[in-house]
Tab-separated table of C-alpha atoms in Angstrom:
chain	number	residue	atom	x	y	z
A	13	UNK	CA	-12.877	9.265	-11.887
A	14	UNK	CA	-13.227	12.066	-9.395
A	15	UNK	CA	-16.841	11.481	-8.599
A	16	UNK	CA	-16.573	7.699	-8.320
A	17	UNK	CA	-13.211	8.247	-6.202
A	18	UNK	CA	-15.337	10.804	-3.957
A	19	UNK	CA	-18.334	8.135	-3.869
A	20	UNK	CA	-15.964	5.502	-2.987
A	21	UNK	CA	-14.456	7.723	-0.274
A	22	UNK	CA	-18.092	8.208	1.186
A	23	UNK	CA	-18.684	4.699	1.523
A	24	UNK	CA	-15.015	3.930	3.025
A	25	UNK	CA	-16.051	6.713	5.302
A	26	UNK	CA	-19.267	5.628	6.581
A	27	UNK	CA	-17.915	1.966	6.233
A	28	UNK	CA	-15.749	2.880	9.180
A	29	UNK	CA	-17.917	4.421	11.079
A	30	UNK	CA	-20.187	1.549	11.255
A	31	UNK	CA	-17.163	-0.825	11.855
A	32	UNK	CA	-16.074	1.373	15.197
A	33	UNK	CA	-19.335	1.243	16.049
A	34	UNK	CA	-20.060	-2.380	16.129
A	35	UNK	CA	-16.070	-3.091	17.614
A	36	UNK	CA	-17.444	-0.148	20.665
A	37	UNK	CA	-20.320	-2.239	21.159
A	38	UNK	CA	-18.467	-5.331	21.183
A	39	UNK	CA	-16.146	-4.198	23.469
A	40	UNK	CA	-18.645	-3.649	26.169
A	41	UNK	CA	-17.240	-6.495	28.148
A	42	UNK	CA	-13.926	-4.965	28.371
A	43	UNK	CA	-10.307	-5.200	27.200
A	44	UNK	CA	-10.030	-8.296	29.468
A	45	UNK	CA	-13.325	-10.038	27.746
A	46	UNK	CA	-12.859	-12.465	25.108
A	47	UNK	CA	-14.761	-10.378	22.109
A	48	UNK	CA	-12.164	-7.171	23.733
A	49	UNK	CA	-9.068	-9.499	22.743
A	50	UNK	CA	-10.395	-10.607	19.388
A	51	UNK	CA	-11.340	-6.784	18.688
A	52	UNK	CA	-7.220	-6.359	19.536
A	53	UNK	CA	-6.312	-9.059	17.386
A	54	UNK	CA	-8.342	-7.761	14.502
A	55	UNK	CA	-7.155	-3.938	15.344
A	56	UNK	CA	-3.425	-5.811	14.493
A	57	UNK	CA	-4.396	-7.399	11.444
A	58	UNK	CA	-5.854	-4.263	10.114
A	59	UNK	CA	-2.986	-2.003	10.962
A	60	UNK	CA	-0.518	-4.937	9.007
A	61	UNK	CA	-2.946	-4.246	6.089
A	62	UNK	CA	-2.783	-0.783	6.287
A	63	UNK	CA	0.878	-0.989	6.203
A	64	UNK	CA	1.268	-3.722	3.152
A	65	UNK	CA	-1.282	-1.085	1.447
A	66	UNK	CA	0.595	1.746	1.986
A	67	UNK	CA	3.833	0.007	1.013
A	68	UNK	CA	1.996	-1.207	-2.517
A	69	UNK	CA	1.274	2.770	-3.065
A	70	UNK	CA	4.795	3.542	-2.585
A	71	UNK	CA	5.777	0.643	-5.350
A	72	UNK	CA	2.757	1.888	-7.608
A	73	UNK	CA	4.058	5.581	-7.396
A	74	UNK	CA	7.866	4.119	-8.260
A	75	UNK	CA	5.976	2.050	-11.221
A	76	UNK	CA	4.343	5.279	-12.458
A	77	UNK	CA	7.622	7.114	-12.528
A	78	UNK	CA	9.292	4.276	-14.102
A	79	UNK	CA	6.615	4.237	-16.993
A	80	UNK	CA	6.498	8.300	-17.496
A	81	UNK	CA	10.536	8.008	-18.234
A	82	UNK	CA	10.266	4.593	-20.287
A	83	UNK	CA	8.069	6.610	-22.519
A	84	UNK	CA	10.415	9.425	-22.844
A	85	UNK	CA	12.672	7.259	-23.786
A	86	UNK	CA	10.353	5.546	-26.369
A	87	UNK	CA	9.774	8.938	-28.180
A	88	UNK	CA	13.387	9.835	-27.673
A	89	UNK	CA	14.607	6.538	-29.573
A	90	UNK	CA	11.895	6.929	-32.238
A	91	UNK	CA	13.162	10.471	-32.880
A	92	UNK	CA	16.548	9.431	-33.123
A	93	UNK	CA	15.938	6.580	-35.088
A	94	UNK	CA	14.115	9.296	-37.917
A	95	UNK	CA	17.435	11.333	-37.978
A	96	UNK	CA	19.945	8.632	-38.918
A	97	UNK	CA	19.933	6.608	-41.998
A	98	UNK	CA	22.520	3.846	-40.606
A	99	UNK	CA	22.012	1.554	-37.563
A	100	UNK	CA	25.477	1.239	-36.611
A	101	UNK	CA	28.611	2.824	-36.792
A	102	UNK	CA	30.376	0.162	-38.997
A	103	UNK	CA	27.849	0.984	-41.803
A	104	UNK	CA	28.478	4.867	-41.556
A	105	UNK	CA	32.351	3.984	-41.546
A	106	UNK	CA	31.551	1.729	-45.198
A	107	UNK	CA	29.196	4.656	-46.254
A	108	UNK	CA	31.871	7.750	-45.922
A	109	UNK	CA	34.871	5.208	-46.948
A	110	UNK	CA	32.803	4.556	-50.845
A	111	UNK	CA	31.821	8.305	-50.745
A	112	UNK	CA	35.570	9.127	-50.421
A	113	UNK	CA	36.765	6.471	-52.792
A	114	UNK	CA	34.065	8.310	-55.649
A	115	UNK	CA	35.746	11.760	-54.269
A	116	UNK	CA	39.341	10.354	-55.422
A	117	UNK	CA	38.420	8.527	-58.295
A	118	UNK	CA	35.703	10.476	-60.250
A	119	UNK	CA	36.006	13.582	-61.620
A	120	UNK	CA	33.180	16.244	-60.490
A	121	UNK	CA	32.486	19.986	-60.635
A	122	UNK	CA	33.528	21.402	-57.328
A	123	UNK	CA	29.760	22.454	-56.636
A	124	UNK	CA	29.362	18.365	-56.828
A	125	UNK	CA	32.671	17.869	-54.524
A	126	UNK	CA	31.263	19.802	-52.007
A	127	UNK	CA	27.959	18.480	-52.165
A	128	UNK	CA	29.702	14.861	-51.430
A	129	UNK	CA	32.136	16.451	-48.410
A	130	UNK	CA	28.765	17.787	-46.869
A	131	UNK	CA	27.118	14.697	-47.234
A	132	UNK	CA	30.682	12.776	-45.484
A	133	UNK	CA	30.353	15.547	-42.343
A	134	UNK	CA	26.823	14.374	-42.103
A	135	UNK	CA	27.526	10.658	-42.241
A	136	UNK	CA	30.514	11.505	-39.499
A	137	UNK	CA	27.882	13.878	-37.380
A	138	UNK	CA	25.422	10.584	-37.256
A	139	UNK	CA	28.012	8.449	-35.633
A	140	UNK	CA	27.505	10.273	-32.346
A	141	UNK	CA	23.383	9.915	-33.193
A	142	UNK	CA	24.127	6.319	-33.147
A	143	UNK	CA	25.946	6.311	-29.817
A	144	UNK	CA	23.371	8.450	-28.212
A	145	UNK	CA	20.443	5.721	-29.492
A	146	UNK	CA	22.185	2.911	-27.993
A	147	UNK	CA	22.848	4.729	-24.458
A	148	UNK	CA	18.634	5.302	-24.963
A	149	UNK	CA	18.106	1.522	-25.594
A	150	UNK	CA	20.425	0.452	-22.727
A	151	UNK	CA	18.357	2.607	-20.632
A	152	UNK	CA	15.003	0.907	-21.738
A	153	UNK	CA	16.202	-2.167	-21.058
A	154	UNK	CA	17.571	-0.911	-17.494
A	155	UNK	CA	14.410	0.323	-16.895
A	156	UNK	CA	12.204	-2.340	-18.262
A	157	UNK	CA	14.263	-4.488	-16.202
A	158	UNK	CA	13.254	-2.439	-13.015
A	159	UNK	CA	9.679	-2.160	-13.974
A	160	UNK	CA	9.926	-6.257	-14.338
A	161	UNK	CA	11.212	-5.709	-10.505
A	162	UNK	CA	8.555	-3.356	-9.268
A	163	UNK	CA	5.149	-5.434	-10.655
A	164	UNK	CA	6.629	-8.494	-8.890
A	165	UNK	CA	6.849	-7.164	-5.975
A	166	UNK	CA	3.539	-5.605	-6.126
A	167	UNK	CA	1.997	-9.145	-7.071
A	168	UNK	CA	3.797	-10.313	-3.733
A	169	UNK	CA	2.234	-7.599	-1.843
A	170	UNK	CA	-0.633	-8.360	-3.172
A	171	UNK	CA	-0.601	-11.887	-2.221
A	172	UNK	CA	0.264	-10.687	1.477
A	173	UNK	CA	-2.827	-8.524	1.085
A	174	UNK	CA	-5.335	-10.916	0.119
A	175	UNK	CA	-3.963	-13.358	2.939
A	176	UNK	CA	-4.130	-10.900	5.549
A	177	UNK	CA	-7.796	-9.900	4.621
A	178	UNK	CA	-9.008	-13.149	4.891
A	179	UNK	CA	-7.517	-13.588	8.147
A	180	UNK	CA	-9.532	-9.808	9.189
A	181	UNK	CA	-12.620	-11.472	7.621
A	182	UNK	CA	-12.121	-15.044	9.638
A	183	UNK	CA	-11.542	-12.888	12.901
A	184	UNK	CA	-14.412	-10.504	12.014
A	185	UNK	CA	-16.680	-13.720	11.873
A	186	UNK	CA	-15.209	-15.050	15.660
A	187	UNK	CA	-15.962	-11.779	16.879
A	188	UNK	CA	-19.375	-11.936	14.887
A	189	UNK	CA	-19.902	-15.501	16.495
A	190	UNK	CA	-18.685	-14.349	20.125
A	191	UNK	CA	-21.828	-11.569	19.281
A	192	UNK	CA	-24.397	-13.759	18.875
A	193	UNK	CA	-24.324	-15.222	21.974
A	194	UNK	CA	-25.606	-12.164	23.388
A	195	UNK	CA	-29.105	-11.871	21.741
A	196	UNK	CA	-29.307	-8.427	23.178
A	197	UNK	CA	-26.374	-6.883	21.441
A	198	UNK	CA	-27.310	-9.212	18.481
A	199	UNK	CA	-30.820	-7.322	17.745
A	200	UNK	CA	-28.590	-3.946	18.140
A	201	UNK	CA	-25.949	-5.128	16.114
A	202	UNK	CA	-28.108	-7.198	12.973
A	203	UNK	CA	-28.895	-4.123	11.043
A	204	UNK	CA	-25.141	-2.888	11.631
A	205	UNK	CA	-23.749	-5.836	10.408
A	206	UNK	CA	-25.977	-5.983	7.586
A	207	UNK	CA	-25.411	-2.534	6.571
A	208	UNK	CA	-21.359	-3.172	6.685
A	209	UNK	CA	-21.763	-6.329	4.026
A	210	UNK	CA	-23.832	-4.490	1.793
A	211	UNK	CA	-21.472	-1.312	1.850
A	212	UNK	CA	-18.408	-4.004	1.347
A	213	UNK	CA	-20.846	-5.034	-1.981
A	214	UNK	CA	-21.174	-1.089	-2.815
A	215	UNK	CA	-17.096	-0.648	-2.404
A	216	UNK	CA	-16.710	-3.572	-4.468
A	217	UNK	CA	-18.486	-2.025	-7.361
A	218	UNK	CA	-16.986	1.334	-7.131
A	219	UNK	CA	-13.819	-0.463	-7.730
A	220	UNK	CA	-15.160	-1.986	-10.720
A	221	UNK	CA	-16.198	1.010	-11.905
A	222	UNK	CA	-12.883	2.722	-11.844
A	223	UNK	CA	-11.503	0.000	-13.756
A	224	UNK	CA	-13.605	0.555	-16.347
A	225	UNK	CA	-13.506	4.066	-16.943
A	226	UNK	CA	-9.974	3.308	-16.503
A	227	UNK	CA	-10.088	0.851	-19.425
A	228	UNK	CA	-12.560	2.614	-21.624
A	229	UNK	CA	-10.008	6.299	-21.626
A	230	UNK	CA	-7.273	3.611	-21.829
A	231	UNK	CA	-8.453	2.268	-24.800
A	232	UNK	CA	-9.857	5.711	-26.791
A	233	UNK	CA	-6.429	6.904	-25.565
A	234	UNK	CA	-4.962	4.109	-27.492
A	235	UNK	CA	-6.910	4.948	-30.420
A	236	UNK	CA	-6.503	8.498	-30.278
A	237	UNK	CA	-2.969	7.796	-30.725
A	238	UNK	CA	-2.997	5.223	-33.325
A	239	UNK	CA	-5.069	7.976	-35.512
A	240	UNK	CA	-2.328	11.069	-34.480
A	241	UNK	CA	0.498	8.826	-35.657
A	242	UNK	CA	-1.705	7.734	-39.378
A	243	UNK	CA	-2.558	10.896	-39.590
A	244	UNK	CA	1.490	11.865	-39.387
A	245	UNK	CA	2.483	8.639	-41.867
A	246	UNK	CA	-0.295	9.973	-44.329
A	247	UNK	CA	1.256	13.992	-44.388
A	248	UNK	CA	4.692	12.388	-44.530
A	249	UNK	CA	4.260	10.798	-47.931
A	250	UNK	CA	2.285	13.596	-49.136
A	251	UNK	CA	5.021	15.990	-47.922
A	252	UNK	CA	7.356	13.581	-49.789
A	253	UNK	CA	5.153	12.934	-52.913
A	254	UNK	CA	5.061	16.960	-53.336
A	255	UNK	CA	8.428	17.455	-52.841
A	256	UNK	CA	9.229	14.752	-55.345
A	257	UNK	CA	6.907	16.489	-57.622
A	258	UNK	CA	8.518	19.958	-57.045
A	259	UNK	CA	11.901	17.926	-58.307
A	260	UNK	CA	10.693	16.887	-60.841
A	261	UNK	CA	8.990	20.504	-62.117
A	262	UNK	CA	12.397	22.470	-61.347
């Protein structure tokens, strides 16, 4: 991603280079001249870009954040959801309420009394477990609900973006136009312009590129993970088929 990103850079760079060059030329006939006001029209529409595409950063970077703490909060619901037995605190209530009625009505050795008050304490312990994993699924949905908030408004950027750049490349072609008229800047200005289309095309690609490295780690990523957590099912029920095992020898 680095190397494309710097390649892409290059060809933004030189990109704009060619583009001031061509607008310099343009502007020959002066601020006053009709090709100087469409180059100030253009310079407008450009710097609204700019802005809508610096504004779509700021939502990405918000979107990013937003992600990094939903996953937190993934893991942190998963690993509290490993510690308790009970969903909710009406079936740890039942739970402790039949473990006491066995306390009061059978008789046991006092090794197997405290064995069932330790298992009570732990059923009363979990209760605040279960509190602490609905607070963590409120907050999912809080911030699921925000991420909901943040993509939309990105798609509306987006839509804002793709208007306004068709409105730079309609007053790119006036000014092209208002160029051709003068067959001496138009033999200066042909390989320019053809140089600027093809490094659009080049730009373009880059950008494809990028998303597919993107989606290629994004998908051995996925995998990766998929394998960590089989491999962590498959040691779980051999941890559990050994321990059984061990039970069974003692």
């Amino acid at each position: 991603m680095a190397e494309i990103n710097d390649a892409f850079e290059k060809l933004k760079e030189e990109r704009r280079k060619i583009q001031e060059t061509i607008e310099g030329s343009l502007n020959k006939g002066g601020s006053g001249s009709e090709v100087g006001k469409q180059r100030d029209a253009l310079k407008a529409l450009r710097d609204k870009k700019g802005a809508l595409i610096n504004e779509k950063k700021a939502l990405k970077t918000q979107l990013d954040s937003l992600k990094a703490a939903g996953d937190k909060l993934v893991k942190d619901r998963n690993d509290q959801r490993s510690t308790v037995k009970f969903s909710t605190a009406e079936e740890i209530d039942k739970e402790i309420a039949k473990l006491q009625r066995r306390q009061e009505t059978t008789s046991m050795s006092l090794t197997e009394e405290k064995k069932l008050i330790k298992e009570m304490d732990a059923l009363k312990a979990s209760k605040l477990k279960i509190k602490d994993l609905k607070s963590t699924e409120t907050d999912m949905e809080d911030i699921k609900r925000k991420r909901k908030e943040i993509s939309d408004s990105i798609a509306a950027k987006d839509k804002e973006i793709d208007a306004i750049t068709k409105e730079i490349d309609a007053s790119q072609a006036k000014i092209k136009e208002s160029s051709e008229k003068d067959n001496e800047k138009r033999s200066a200005l042909d390989g320019l312009f053809k140089r600027r289309d093809e490094l659009k095309k080049e730009i373009a690609d880059k950008l494809k590129e990028k998303d597919t490295v993107r989606d290629e780690f994004r998908e051995k990523n996925n995998a990766w993970y998929s394998y960590q957590r089989a491999v962590k099912a498959q040691k779980k029920i051999q941890y559990e088929e050994e321990k059984k095992k061990r039970d069974e020898e003692k």
